Short mmCIF file of C-alpha atoms and ligand atoms in Angstrom, two decimals:
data_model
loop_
_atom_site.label_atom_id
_atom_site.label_comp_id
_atom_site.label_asym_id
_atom_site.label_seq_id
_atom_site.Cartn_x
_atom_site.Cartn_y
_atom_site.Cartn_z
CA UNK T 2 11.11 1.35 32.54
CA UNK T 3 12.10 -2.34 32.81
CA UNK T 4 13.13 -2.88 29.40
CA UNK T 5 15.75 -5.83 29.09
CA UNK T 6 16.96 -5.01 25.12
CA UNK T 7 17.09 -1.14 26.96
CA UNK T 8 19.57 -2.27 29.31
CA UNK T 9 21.46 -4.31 26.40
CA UNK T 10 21.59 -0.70 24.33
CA UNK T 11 22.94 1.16 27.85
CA UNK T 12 25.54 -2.22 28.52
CA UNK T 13 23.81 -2.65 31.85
CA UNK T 14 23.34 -5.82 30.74
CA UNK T 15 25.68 -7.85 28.71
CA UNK T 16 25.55 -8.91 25.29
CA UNK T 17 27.68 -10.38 22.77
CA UNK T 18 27.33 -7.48 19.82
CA UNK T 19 28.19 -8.12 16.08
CA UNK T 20 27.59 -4.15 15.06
CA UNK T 21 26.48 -0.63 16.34
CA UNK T 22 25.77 2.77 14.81
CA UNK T 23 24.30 6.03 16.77
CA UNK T 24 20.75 4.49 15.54
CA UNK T 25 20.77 0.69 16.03
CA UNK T 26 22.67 -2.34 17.62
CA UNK T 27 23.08 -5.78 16.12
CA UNK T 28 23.52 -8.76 18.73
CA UNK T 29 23.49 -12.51 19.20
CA UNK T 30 20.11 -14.11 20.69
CA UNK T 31 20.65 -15.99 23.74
CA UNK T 32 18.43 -18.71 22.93
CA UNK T 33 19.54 -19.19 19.14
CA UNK T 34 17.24 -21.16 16.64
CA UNK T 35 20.36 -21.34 14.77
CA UNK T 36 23.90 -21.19 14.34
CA UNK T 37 24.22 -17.04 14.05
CA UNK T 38 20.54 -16.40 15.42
CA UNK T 39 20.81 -12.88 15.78
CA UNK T 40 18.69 -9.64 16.98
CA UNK T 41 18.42 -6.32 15.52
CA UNK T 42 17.23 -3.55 18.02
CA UNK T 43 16.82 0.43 17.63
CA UNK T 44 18.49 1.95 20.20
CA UNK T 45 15.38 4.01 21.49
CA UNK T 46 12.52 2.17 22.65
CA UNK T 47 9.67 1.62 20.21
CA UNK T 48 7.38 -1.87 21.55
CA UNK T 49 6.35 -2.66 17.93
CA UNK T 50 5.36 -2.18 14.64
CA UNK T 51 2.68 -0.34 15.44
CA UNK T 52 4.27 1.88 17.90
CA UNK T 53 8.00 2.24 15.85
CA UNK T 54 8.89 5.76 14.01
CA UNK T 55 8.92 4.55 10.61
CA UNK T 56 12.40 6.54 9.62
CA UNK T 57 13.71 4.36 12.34
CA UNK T 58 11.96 1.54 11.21
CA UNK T 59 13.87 1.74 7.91
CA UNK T 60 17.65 2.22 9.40
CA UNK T 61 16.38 -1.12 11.43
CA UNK T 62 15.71 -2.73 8.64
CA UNK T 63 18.85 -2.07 6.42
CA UNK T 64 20.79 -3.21 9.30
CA UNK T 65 18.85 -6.64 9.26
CA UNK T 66 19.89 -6.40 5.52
CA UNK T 67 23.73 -6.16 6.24
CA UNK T 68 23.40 -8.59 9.34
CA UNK T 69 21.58 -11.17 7.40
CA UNK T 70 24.35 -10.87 4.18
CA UNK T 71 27.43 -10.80 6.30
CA UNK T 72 25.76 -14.00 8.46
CA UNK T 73 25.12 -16.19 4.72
CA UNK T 74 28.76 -14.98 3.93
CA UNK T 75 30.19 -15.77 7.02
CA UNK T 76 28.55 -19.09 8.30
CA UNK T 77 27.96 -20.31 5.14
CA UNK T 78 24.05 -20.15 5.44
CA UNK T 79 21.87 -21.79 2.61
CA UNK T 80 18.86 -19.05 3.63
CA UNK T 81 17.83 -16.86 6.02
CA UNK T 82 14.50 -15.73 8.08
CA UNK T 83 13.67 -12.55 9.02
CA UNK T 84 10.96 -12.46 11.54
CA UNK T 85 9.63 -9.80 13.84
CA UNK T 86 6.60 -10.12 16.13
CA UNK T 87 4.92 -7.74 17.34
CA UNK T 88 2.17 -8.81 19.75
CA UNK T 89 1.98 -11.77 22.55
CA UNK T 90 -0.67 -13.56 19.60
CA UNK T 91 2.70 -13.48 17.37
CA UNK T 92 5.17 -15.08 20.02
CA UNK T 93 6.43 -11.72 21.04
CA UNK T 94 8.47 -11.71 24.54
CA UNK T 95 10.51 -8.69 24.77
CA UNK T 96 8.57 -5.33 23.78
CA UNK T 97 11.36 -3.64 22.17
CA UNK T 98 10.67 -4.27 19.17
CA UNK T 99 13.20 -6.39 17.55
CA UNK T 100 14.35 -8.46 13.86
CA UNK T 101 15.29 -11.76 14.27
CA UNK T 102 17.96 -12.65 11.67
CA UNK T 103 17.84 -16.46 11.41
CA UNK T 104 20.52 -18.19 8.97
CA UNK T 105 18.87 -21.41 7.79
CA UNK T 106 20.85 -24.20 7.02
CA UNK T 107 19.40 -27.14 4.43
CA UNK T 108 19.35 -29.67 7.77
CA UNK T 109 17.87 -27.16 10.33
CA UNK T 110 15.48 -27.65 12.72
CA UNK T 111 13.43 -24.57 12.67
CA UNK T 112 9.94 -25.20 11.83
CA UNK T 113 8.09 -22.08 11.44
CA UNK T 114 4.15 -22.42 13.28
CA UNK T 115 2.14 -21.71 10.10
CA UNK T 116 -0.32 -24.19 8.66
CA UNK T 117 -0.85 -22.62 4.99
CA UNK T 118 -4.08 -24.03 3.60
CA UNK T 119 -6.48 -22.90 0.41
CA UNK T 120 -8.56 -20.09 1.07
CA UNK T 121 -11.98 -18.88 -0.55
CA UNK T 122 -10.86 -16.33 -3.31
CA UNK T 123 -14.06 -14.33 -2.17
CA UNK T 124 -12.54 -13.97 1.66
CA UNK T 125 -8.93 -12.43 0.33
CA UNK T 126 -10.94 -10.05 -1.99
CA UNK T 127 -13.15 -9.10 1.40
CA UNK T 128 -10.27 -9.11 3.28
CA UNK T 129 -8.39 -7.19 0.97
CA UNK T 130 -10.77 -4.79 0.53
CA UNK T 131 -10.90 -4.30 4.86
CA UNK T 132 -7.33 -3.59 4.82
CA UNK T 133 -7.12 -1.42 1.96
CA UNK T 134 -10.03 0.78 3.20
CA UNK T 135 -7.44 0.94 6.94
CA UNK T 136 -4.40 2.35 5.01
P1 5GP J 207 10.53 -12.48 20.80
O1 5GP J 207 10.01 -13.74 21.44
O2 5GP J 207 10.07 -11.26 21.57
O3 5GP J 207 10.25 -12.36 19.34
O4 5GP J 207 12.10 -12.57 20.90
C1 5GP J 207 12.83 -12.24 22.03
C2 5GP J 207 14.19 -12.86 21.87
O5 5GP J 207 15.06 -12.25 22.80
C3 5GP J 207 14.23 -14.37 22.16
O6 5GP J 207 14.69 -15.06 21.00
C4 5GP J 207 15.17 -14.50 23.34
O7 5GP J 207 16.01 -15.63 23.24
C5 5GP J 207 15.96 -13.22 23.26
N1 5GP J 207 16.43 -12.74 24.54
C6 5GP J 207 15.69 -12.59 25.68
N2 5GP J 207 16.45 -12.10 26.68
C7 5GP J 207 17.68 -11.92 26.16
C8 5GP J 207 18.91 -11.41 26.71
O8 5GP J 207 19.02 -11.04 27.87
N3 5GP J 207 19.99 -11.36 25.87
C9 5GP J 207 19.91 -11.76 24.56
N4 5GP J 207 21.01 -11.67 23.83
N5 5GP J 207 18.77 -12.23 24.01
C10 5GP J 207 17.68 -12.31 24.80
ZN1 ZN J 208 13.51 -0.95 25.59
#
């Protein structure tokens, strides 16, 4: 499989890593949005949220947790984003599924592409309703 975040677990391809455990590897993006833009990965392939074991999903997760402390600590971050997108609809580019830790900083740049506007109470009950009746 031509995976690129697979060859970054195997070290066929290089990476500048911040932390590793048998389960999951922390590294720095290559194209930060920030200062400390980093990615979380499991070490096995999974292509997204959909597709991800969810015991695996959770190990991921805490290690976004302890990335995403140590980076506030360490870099002196006034926030932080944790994104993951799963999908080419949601941005994503790499399917191994991934966290991006983002420290935020008061005078960033990042500008997240989300245009929150009023919605009809009536469409979140219906919608509501749809993805309660999926679960
Ligand atoms: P996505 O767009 O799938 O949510 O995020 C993929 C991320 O992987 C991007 O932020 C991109 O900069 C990063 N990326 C892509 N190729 C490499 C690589 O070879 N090394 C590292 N460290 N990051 C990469
Ligand atoms: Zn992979």
């Amino acid at each position: 499989m031509d995976c690129i975040f697979c060859g970054i677990v195997s070290g066929a391809i290089p990476s500048t890593r911040i932390y590793e455990d048998e389960g999951a590897i922390a590294f720095m993006d290559i194209n930060p949005g920030t200062r400390g833009h980093a990615l979380v990965i499991p070490r096995s392939h999974f292509r997204d949220i959909h597709d991800i074991d969810p015991e695996v999903l959770a190990h991921v997760a805490k290690v976004a947790q302890r990335v995403a402390g140590a980076a506030r600590t360490a870099l002196a971050a006034d926030g932080v984003n944790l994104v993951q997108s799963s999908g080419a609809a949601a941005f994503q580019s790499v399917f191994h599924i991934h966290f991006h830790v983002i420290p935020r900083y008061e005078d960033d740049d990042v500008r997240l592409p989300w245009c929150p506007r009023p919605a009809d109470p009536a469409d979140l009950r219906a919608q509501a309703e749809k993805i309660r009746g999926a679960m």
